[in-house]
Every structure is written in structure tokens, then in C-alpha cells.
Coordinates of C-alpha atoms and ligand atoms in Angstrom, one line a residue:
M1 CA -4.0 -60.3 -25.1
N2 CA -2.3 -57.2 -24.8
Q3 CA -4.2 -54.0 -24.6
A4 CA -1.9 -51.4 -23.6
V5 CA -1.4 -49.0 -26.5
H6 CA 2.4 -50.5 -28.7
L7 CA 2.9 -47.2 -29.8
T8 CA 5.4 -47.8 -33.1
N9 CA 1.9 -48.0 -34.2
L10 CA 1.1 -44.4 -33.9
N11 CA 2.1 -41.7 -36.0
G12 CA 3.5 -38.2 -34.9
A13 CA 0.8 -36.6 -33.6
E14 CA -1.6 -39.6 -32.0
L15 CA 2.4 -39.8 -30.5
S16 CA 1.6 -36.1 -28.7
A17 CA -2.3 -36.6 -29.2
L18 CA -1.4 -39.6 -26.0
V19 CA 1.1 -38.0 -24.3
E20 CA -0.8 -34.4 -23.5
S21 CA -3.7 -36.2 -22.1
L22 CA -0.8 -37.8 -19.7
G23 CA -1.1 -33.3 -18.6
E24 CA 2.3 -33.8 -20.1
P25 CA 3.3 -30.4 -22.8
A26 CA 3.6 -31.8 -26.9
Y27 CA 7.4 -31.7 -26.5
R28 CA 7.3 -34.8 -25.0
G29 CA 5.8 -36.3 -27.3
R30 CA 8.1 -35.1 -30.1
Q31 CA 11.1 -37.0 -27.5
L32 CA 9.9 -40.2 -27.4
F33 CA 9.4 -39.6 -31.0
G34 CA 12.2 -39.4 -31.0
A35 CA 13.3 -42.1 -28.9
L36 CA 11.2 -44.8 -30.5
Y37 CA 12.8 -44.1 -34.3
R38 CA 15.7 -41.6 -34.1
R39 CA 17.5 -43.0 -31.6
R40 CA 15.4 -46.7 -32.0
L41 CA 15.0 -47.6 -28.3
R42 CA 12.4 -50.6 -27.7
S43 CA 12.4 -50.1 -24.3
F44 CA 11.0 -47.4 -21.9
E45 CA 13.8 -48.3 -19.8
E46 CA 16.4 -46.6 -21.6
M47 CA 15.4 -43.5 -22.4
T48 CA 16.3 -41.7 -19.9
D49 CA 16.2 -38.1 -21.1
L50 CA 13.2 -38.9 -20.2
P51 CA 11.5 -38.3 -16.2
K52 CA 11.5 -41.5 -14.6
S53 CA 7.5 -40.7 -14.0
F54 CA 6.2 -40.2 -17.3
R55 CA 8.9 -43.6 -18.5
A56 CA 6.9 -44.8 -15.2
E57 CA 3.4 -43.8 -16.3
L58 CA 4.0 -44.7 -19.9
A59 CA 4.4 -48.7 -19.0
E60 CA 2.1 -48.8 -17.6
R61 CA -0.2 -47.3 -20.2
A62 CA 1.8 -48.6 -23.4
T63 CA 4.2 -50.4 -24.7
A64 CA 7.1 -49.7 -27.3
S65 CA 7.9 -53.2 -28.6
T66 CA 5.8 -56.2 -28.9
L67 CA 7.8 -58.6 -30.4
T68 CA 10.4 -60.5 -29.4
L69 CA 13.0 -62.5 -30.9
E70 CA 13.1 -66.6 -31.0
S71 CA 15.9 -66.8 -33.9
R72 CA 18.6 -65.5 -35.5
Y73 CA 20.3 -66.6 -38.4
I74 CA 23.3 -64.7 -40.2
S75 CA 23.9 -67.2 -44.0
E76 CA 27.3 -67.4 -45.8
D77 CA 25.9 -64.3 -48.3
G78 CA 25.9 -61.7 -45.5
T79 CA 21.5 -62.8 -45.4
R80 CA 20.6 -62.1 -42.3
R81 CA 17.0 -64.0 -41.1
Y82 CA 15.2 -63.1 -38.3
L83 CA 12.2 -65.4 -36.9
M84 CA 10.4 -63.5 -34.0
K85 CA 6.9 -64.0 -32.3
T86 CA 3.8 -61.7 -31.1
H87 CA 3.2 -60.8 -28.4
D88 CA 0.5 -63.7 -29.2
G89 CA 2.3 -66.0 -29.8
L90 CA 2.4 -66.1 -33.9
P91 CA 6.0 -66.1 -36.0
V92 CA 7.1 -63.3 -37.6
E93 CA 10.2 -63.6 -40.3
T94 CA 12.7 -60.9 -41.6
V95 CA 15.5 -60.8 -43.5
F96 CA 18.4 -58.4 -43.8
I97 CA 20.0 -58.4 -47.2
P98 CA 23.5 -56.8 -47.2
E99 CA 24.4 -55.1 -50.5
E100 CA 26.7 -53.1 -51.9
R101 CA 24.7 -49.8 -52.5
R102 CA 21.8 -50.2 -50.3
D103 CA 20.8 -52.7 -48.6
T104 CA 17.7 -53.3 -47.7
I105 CA 15.2 -55.0 -45.5
C106 CA 12.7 -56.8 -46.5
F107 CA 9.2 -57.7 -43.8
S108 CA 6.5 -59.9 -43.9
S109 CA 3.0 -58.0 -43.6
Q110 CA 0.7 -60.9 -42.5
S111 CA 1.5 -64.2 -40.0
G112 CA 1.7 -66.4 -42.9
C113 CA -0.1 -66.8 -46.0
P114 CA -3.8 -66.6 -46.9
L115 CA -2.7 -67.6 -50.4
Q116 CA -1.7 -70.7 -52.4
C117 CA 1.3 -69.9 -54.3
D118 CA 1.9 -73.5 -54.9
F119 CA 5.4 -72.8 -54.7
C120 CA 5.7 -70.7 -51.6
L121 CA 7.2 -72.3 -48.0
T122 CA 4.9 -69.3 -46.2
A123 CA 1.7 -71.0 -48.2
K124 CA 2.1 -74.2 -46.1
L125 CA 1.3 -72.7 -42.6
G126 CA -1.7 -70.7 -43.4
L127 CA -2.9 -67.6 -42.2
L128 CA -1.9 -67.4 -38.5
R129 CA -3.2 -63.4 -38.9
T130 CA -2.5 -59.7 -40.6
L131 CA 0.0 -57.8 -38.2
T132 CA -0.6 -54.5 -37.2
A133 CA 1.4 -51.6 -39.0
G134 CA 3.4 -51.4 -35.1
E135 CA 4.5 -54.7 -35.6
I136 CA 5.4 -53.7 -39.0
V137 CA 7.3 -50.5 -37.9
E138 CA 9.1 -53.2 -35.3
Q139 CA 10.3 -55.3 -37.7
V140 CA 12.6 -52.4 -39.8
V141 CA 14.7 -51.1 -35.6
F142 CA 14.4 -54.4 -34.7
A143 CA 16.9 -54.8 -38.0
L144 CA 18.4 -51.7 -39.0
N145 CA 18.9 -52.3 -35.1
D146 CA 21.3 -55.8 -35.8
A147 CA 22.8 -54.8 -38.7
Y148 CA 24.4 -51.1 -38.0
G149 CA 24.0 -50.9 -34.2
V150 CA 20.9 -49.3 -31.4
G151 CA 20.6 -45.7 -33.3
I152 CA 23.3 -45.3 -35.1
K153 CA 23.2 -43.8 -38.9
T154 CA 22.6 -46.1 -41.6
P155 CA 25.7 -45.8 -43.8
R156 CA 24.0 -45.9 -46.9
G157 CA 20.1 -45.7 -46.9
T158 CA 17.7 -48.6 -46.3
N159 CA 15.1 -49.9 -49.5
L160 CA 12.3 -51.9 -48.0
V161 CA 10.9 -54.3 -49.9
A162 CA 6.9 -56.0 -48.5
M163 CA 7.5 -58.8 -49.8
G164 CA 8.2 -61.3 -46.5
A165 CA 5.4 -63.7 -45.5
G166 CA 2.2 -63.2 -46.2
E167 CA 0.4 -60.4 -48.6
P168 CA 1.1 -57.2 -48.2
F169 CA -2.1 -55.2 -50.1
L170 CA -4.8 -58.2 -47.7
A171 CA -3.1 -55.9 -44.5
F172 CA -3.2 -52.2 -46.4
E173 CA -3.7 -50.5 -43.0
S174 CA -1.5 -51.6 -41.8
L175 CA 0.5 -52.0 -45.1
M176 CA -0.1 -47.8 -45.7
R177 CA -0.1 -46.5 -41.6
A178 CA 3.2 -48.8 -40.6
L179 CA 4.6 -46.9 -44.4
R180 CA 3.9 -43.3 -43.7
I181 CA 4.7 -43.8 -39.5
M182 CA 8.6 -44.8 -41.4
A183 CA 8.6 -41.6 -44.0
D184 CA 8.8 -38.7 -40.7
P185 CA 12.2 -37.2 -41.5
A186 CA 11.9 -36.7 -37.4
G187 CA 12.6 -40.6 -37.4
L188 CA 13.3 -43.1 -39.1
Y189 CA 12.9 -41.2 -43.1
I190 CA 12.1 -44.2 -45.6
V191 CA 9.9 -42.6 -47.8
P192 CA 7.7 -44.6 -50.3
N193 CA 10.6 -43.4 -52.7
R194 CA 13.1 -46.5 -51.2
V195 CA 9.8 -49.1 -50.5
T196 CA 8.7 -52.1 -52.7
V197 CA 6.2 -53.8 -52.1
S198 CA 4.8 -56.9 -54.1
T199 CA 0.9 -58.5 -55.2
A200 CA 0.1 -62.0 -56.2
G201 CA -2.6 -59.8 -57.8
V202 CA -4.6 -57.7 -55.6
V203 CA -6.3 -56.2 -58.2
P204 CA -9.1 -53.5 -56.0
R205 CA -5.6 -52.4 -54.3
I206 CA -3.1 -52.3 -56.5
R207 CA -6.4 -50.0 -58.5
E208 CA -6.4 -47.5 -54.9
L209 CA -2.4 -47.6 -54.6
A210 CA -2.8 -46.2 -58.5
A211 CA -4.5 -42.9 -56.2
V212 CA -1.9 -43.1 -53.4
P213 CA 0.1 -39.8 -54.5
D214 CA 3.0 -41.0 -52.0
R215 CA 2.6 -44.8 -52.6
P216 CA 5.8 -47.3 -53.4
H217 CA 7.0 -49.1 -55.7
L218 CA 4.9 -51.5 -57.2
A219 CA 5.8 -55.7 -58.5
I220 CA 3.2 -57.8 -59.3
S221 CA 4.1 -61.9 -59.3
L222 CA 3.2 -63.4 -62.2
A223 CA 4.7 -67.2 -62.3
A224 CA 3.1 -68.0 -65.5
P225 CA 1.4 -66.7 -68.9
T226 CA -1.3 -68.0 -69.4
D227 CA -5.1 -69.0 -67.0
E228 CA -4.9 -72.1 -67.1
Q229 CA -1.0 -72.2 -65.4
R230 CA -1.2 -69.2 -63.3
D231 CA -4.9 -71.5 -61.5
V232 CA -2.6 -74.1 -60.2
L233 CA 0.7 -72.3 -59.4
M234 CA -0.8 -69.0 -57.1
P235 CA -5.0 -69.1 -57.0
I236 CA -5.4 -66.4 -56.2
N237 CA -5.9 -65.6 -60.8
K238 CA -9.1 -67.2 -60.7
K239 CA -11.0 -64.6 -57.8
W240 CA -8.9 -62.1 -60.7
P241 CA -7.2 -63.3 -63.3
L242 CA -4.6 -62.0 -65.8
A243 CA -7.0 -60.3 -68.4
E244 CA -8.5 -58.2 -65.0
L245 CA -4.3 -58.0 -63.3
L246 CA -3.0 -57.0 -66.5
A247 CA -5.8 -53.9 -67.3
A248 CA -5.3 -53.0 -63.4
C249 CA -2.0 -53.2 -64.2
K250 CA -2.0 -51.1 -67.0
E251 CA -4.7 -48.7 -65.3
F252 CA -1.6 -48.8 -63.0
E253 CA 1.3 -47.5 -65.1
L254 CA -0.8 -44.7 -66.5
S255 CA -0.3 -43.0 -62.9
L256 CA 3.5 -43.8 -62.9
K257 CA 5.2 -40.3 -62.3
P258 CA 8.4 -40.2 -63.4
G259 CA 11.8 -42.1 -61.5
E260 CA 8.4 -44.2 -60.1
R261 CA 9.5 -48.5 -60.5
F262 CA 6.9 -50.3 -61.4
T263 CA 8.4 -54.6 -62.2
F264 CA 6.4 -58.4 -62.7
E265 CA 8.2 -61.4 -61.1
Y266 CA 8.5 -64.0 -62.2
V267 CA 9.7 -66.8 -60.4
M268 CA 11.3 -70.0 -62.4
L269 CA 11.3 -73.3 -62.6
D270 CA 12.6 -76.0 -63.5
G271 CA 9.8 -78.1 -66.3
V272 CA 7.7 -76.2 -65.6
N273 CA 7.1 -72.5 -66.3
D274 CA 10.5 -72.5 -67.9
S275 CA 10.4 -73.1 -71.6
D276 CA 11.3 -71.1 -75.0
E277 CA 7.3 -70.9 -75.4
H278 CA 6.9 -70.1 -72.1
A279 CA 9.4 -67.0 -72.8
R280 CA 7.6 -66.3 -75.3
A281 CA 4.3 -65.8 -74.1
L282 CA 4.8 -64.3 -71.3
A283 CA 6.4 -61.6 -74.0
N284 CA 2.9 -62.0 -75.7
L285 CA 1.2 -61.4 -73.5
L286 CA 2.8 -58.0 -72.1
N287 CA 2.8 -56.5 -74.7
R288 CA -0.5 -57.0 -75.4
H289 CA -1.3 -55.5 -72.6
Q290 CA 1.4 -52.8 -73.5
L291 CA 2.9 -53.1 -70.8
R292 CA 6.3 -51.2 -70.7
A293 CA 7.3 -52.5 -66.8
K294 CA 10.8 -54.4 -66.1
V295 CA 10.1 -58.8 -65.7
N296 CA 12.0 -59.7 -62.3
L297 CA 13.1 -63.2 -63.3
I298 CA 13.3 -64.9 -60.2
P299 CA 15.0 -68.5 -60.1
H300 CA 12.8 -70.5 -57.9
N301 CA 14.6 -71.4 -53.5
P302 CA 13.8 -75.1 -53.5
A303 CA 12.5 -76.3 -49.6
D304 CA 11.3 -79.3 -49.0
P305 CA 9.3 -80.4 -49.3
L306 CA 7.5 -77.6 -52.2
P307 CA 7.6 -79.8 -55.9
Y308 CA 9.7 -77.1 -57.6
R309 CA 13.7 -77.6 -58.6
P310 CA 15.0 -74.3 -59.8
T311 CA 15.7 -73.4 -63.7
P312 CA 19.1 -74.6 -64.3
P313 CA 21.6 -71.2 -64.8
A314 CA 21.5 -71.7 -68.8
Q315 CA 18.3 -72.4 -69.5
V316 CA 17.2 -68.7 -67.4
E317 CA 19.4 -65.8 -69.2
R318 CA 17.8 -68.7 -72.6
F319 CA 14.9 -67.1 -71.0
K320 CA 15.5 -63.4 -70.5
N321 CA 17.2 -63.5 -74.4
L322 CA 13.9 -64.4 -75.4
L323 CA 11.8 -61.4 -73.8
E324 CA 15.1 -58.5 -74.1
A325 CA 14.5 -60.3 -78.3
K326 CA 10.5 -59.3 -77.5
G327 CA 11.5 -55.5 -76.4
I328 CA 10.6 -56.5 -72.6
Q329 CA 13.8 -55.4 -70.0
T330 CA 14.1 -58.0 -67.9
H331 CA 16.7 -58.6 -64.6
V332 CA 17.3 -62.2 -63.2
R333 CA 17.2 -61.6 -59.6
R334 CA 20.3 -63.5 -57.6
P335 CA 18.6 -65.5 -54.7
R336 CA 19.8 -64.6 -51.4
G337 CA 20.4 -66.3 -47.8
R338 CA 18.8 -70.1 -49.6
D339 CA 21.2 -71.9 -46.6
I340 CA 19.0 -70.3 -44.3
Y341 CA 15.1 -69.8 -45.9
A342 CA 16.2 -66.5 -45.9
A343 CA 15.2 -66.5 -49.9
C344 CA 11.8 -65.4 -51.2
G345 CA 8.6 -67.7 -51.3
Q346 CA 10.9 -69.9 -48.4
L347 CA 10.2 -67.9 -44.9
A348 CA 7.9 -70.4 -42.7
A349 CA 10.1 -70.1 -39.5
R350 CA 11.8 -73.1 -40.7
R351 CA 15.3 -73.8 -38.5
P352 CA 18.1 -74.8 -41.0
V353 CA 20.6 -77.2 -39.4
T354 CA 22.5 -75.9 -37.0
N355 CA 25.0 -73.4 -37.8
P356 CA 27.1 -72.7 -36.0
Q357 CA 26.8 -68.8 -35.7
E358 CA 23.2 -69.4 -34.7
Q359 CA 24.6 -71.0 -31.5
I360 CA 26.8 -68.0 -31.2
L361 CA 23.9 -65.3 -31.7
H362 CA 21.6 -67.5 -29.6
Q363 CA 24.3 -66.9 -26.4
L364 CA 24.1 -62.5 -27.1
S365 CA 20.4 -62.7 -28.4
Ligands
SF4_401 S1 4.1 -66.0 -52.5 FE1 3.9 -64.6 -51.4 S2 1.3 -64.9 -51.9 FE2 1.8 -66.2 -52.5 S3 1.3 -67.8 -50.3 FE3 4.0 -66.8 -50.5 S4 3.6 -65.2 -48.7 FE4 1.4 -65.9 -49.4

């Protein structure tokens, strides 16, 4: 176990306190914060504006980075997946998704996941460990550096989504701490309004988030319009069934401020949850609870040994039209990075069959 203080776990004030405890003036704390987040440096050797003696002392007590890159995969659509390892040897996956208007980084909150969603490859890993705030922040720093260059300002700004491996609401403290560290204007300056957290339905945390003033956007993964089916597809439903989940969603909706987003996600599994009846049942369910949230339809991302196939595009469109006819705003999410196991529900430390780009990148890393 690495006992050194992991600096990306600390907020600005804690970093300054650490620096002062080493007998250094407070401004060195701000300098160090800038080195970690504005210049996005991941080792003390690179922080050449700090005195050598201070860097040596820091190196004895602390570490600026703990994740190491194992492999990097680049999809034909430009999506990048990073497979990293924690200091204790567990897989962490992060995905960078280039988009026209604003790029998105999808980070993991846990290594593996304890929830057993039947359509998700990550579930096959089980829970290995919940990640620390520092490990969440580091994923974002790493992806930004890889996509734009070390310390280079992001050209279009960055959106974050907590939709990688793990259930973010089972990593609530790490998640909220990481979001506060990343929101600091003196550092990465990615504010909660740029972040969306997706949950499988941990009801108490939905209520808790409703009371947080400066919070990320919320997305709830539904996958089925009835308890009977959701119990099978997302077993968390046995603990918090639809009525309880949607009551908490209603409370959350009532707490929304202007401009805040709240969405439901619905993975579409061919011949399983994608019929016209399912569409009508879903619309009725949301309307019965008077929820006005938008629905994102996500055609399933297939991967062995998952027993599902994605719904064909024509039926996805039909499903969308049926929801819209019942007054529900609906959007179809385009799959990204399927060929490199980077798409939703595909993160399971997989290595795709040899990809020439990966070989080159291996040599670079
Ligand atoms: S879909 Fe999300 S919550 Fe469900 S098993 Fe996969 S990673 Fe966990």
C-alpha cells in the first residue's frame, strides 16, 4: 500500500496546509496547485519552478500521480479509451469522446462494479474497489493531457460524465470531493454544470443530491418500464423499485434550477425491452409520476458474453416517435467507440483484437 499523500485527493486549502506543514510559505501551495491543474504536471521533476529541495521533500511525503497507463485504444470514430492501473494493481478505464461542439471525458468511479446490470460488461468484473477522489481527478488530468497535450488549454471546453465503470452514487464522497477539486477556478475549472452523473438508482443519494446547491446534472438509468423486467435487467430494482425510484426523481425534479438537466437513460435491447408496448408503458410510467425529464435512448453496445443485441435503428426510431407522441422529449444517443470496447456498458478492461494504432501508441507511452 502506498502511504504517500496523493496530492490530487486534496483541495486547494488542504494542499496549502500540507505545504505549510513542510515549513514552506503559503504561496508555494498555490504554485503547487497551479502545477497540478493548470499545467497538469504529473511528476515533481517536471515542476521546475519549485525549488529542488522542496520537490525532494514533497517526493518523500507525497505523490502527484498514482495511475499508470497500461494501454490506449483509439476508435475509428476518434474516441479514445485508456486502460490504467491503480497503485494496487486494479483496472481503471477512462474514455475521451471528441465532439463537434465540446469534448467529453467519461470517467470511472469504481474499479469494476458491484451492481449486476445484466446488459453491462463491467458487471462481470464485480466490485474490485471504489476509487478515491484523487484517482477520479487523475483520470481527467490524464485524458486532457493525452487529447490536447500537457497543460494545453482545452480548445472547446470539456464536459465530464460519470458513466464509466462503477456506480457513482456508491462512490458518493469520492465523487463529490473530486468534483469540487475539479471546479476550482485556479485549476481545471470544470464546474458541476459541465458534469453529468448517471446512477442505476441509488435512491437515498438522489435525495441527497437534490439538497446540494452546486451539483452536477443527473441521469437515471431505467432499462425497463416494469418492476418485473427491471428486477431482471437491473437487480438494484429489488432494493429500490420503480415507485420509490420515481418518487425520488420527482423530488429531484422539483429541486431543479433553471438550466439544470435531468434525464432518463434507456438501453435498448433487441426483442427484450424495445417493443411498442414497452414504449407505451414507459411513457405512461413517466407521465403517471408527472416527470418531465428527457429520455435518452441508448442502443445496446454488444460484447461477448452478453446475451443481448442492439435494437435495429428503425425500431429505435419507432420507439422514439411513440414516446414523443405521449409528450416525452426523446433523444437517441449515437454509440461511440464500440470497436475498442469504449462504449456504454463495455468497460471491462478488455483488449480488442490488435489495432495498429494501439501498437504505435504502446511504443509512445
Ligand atoms: S451499468 Fe453501470 S451500474 Fe450497472 S453494472 Fe454496469 S457499471 Fe455498474
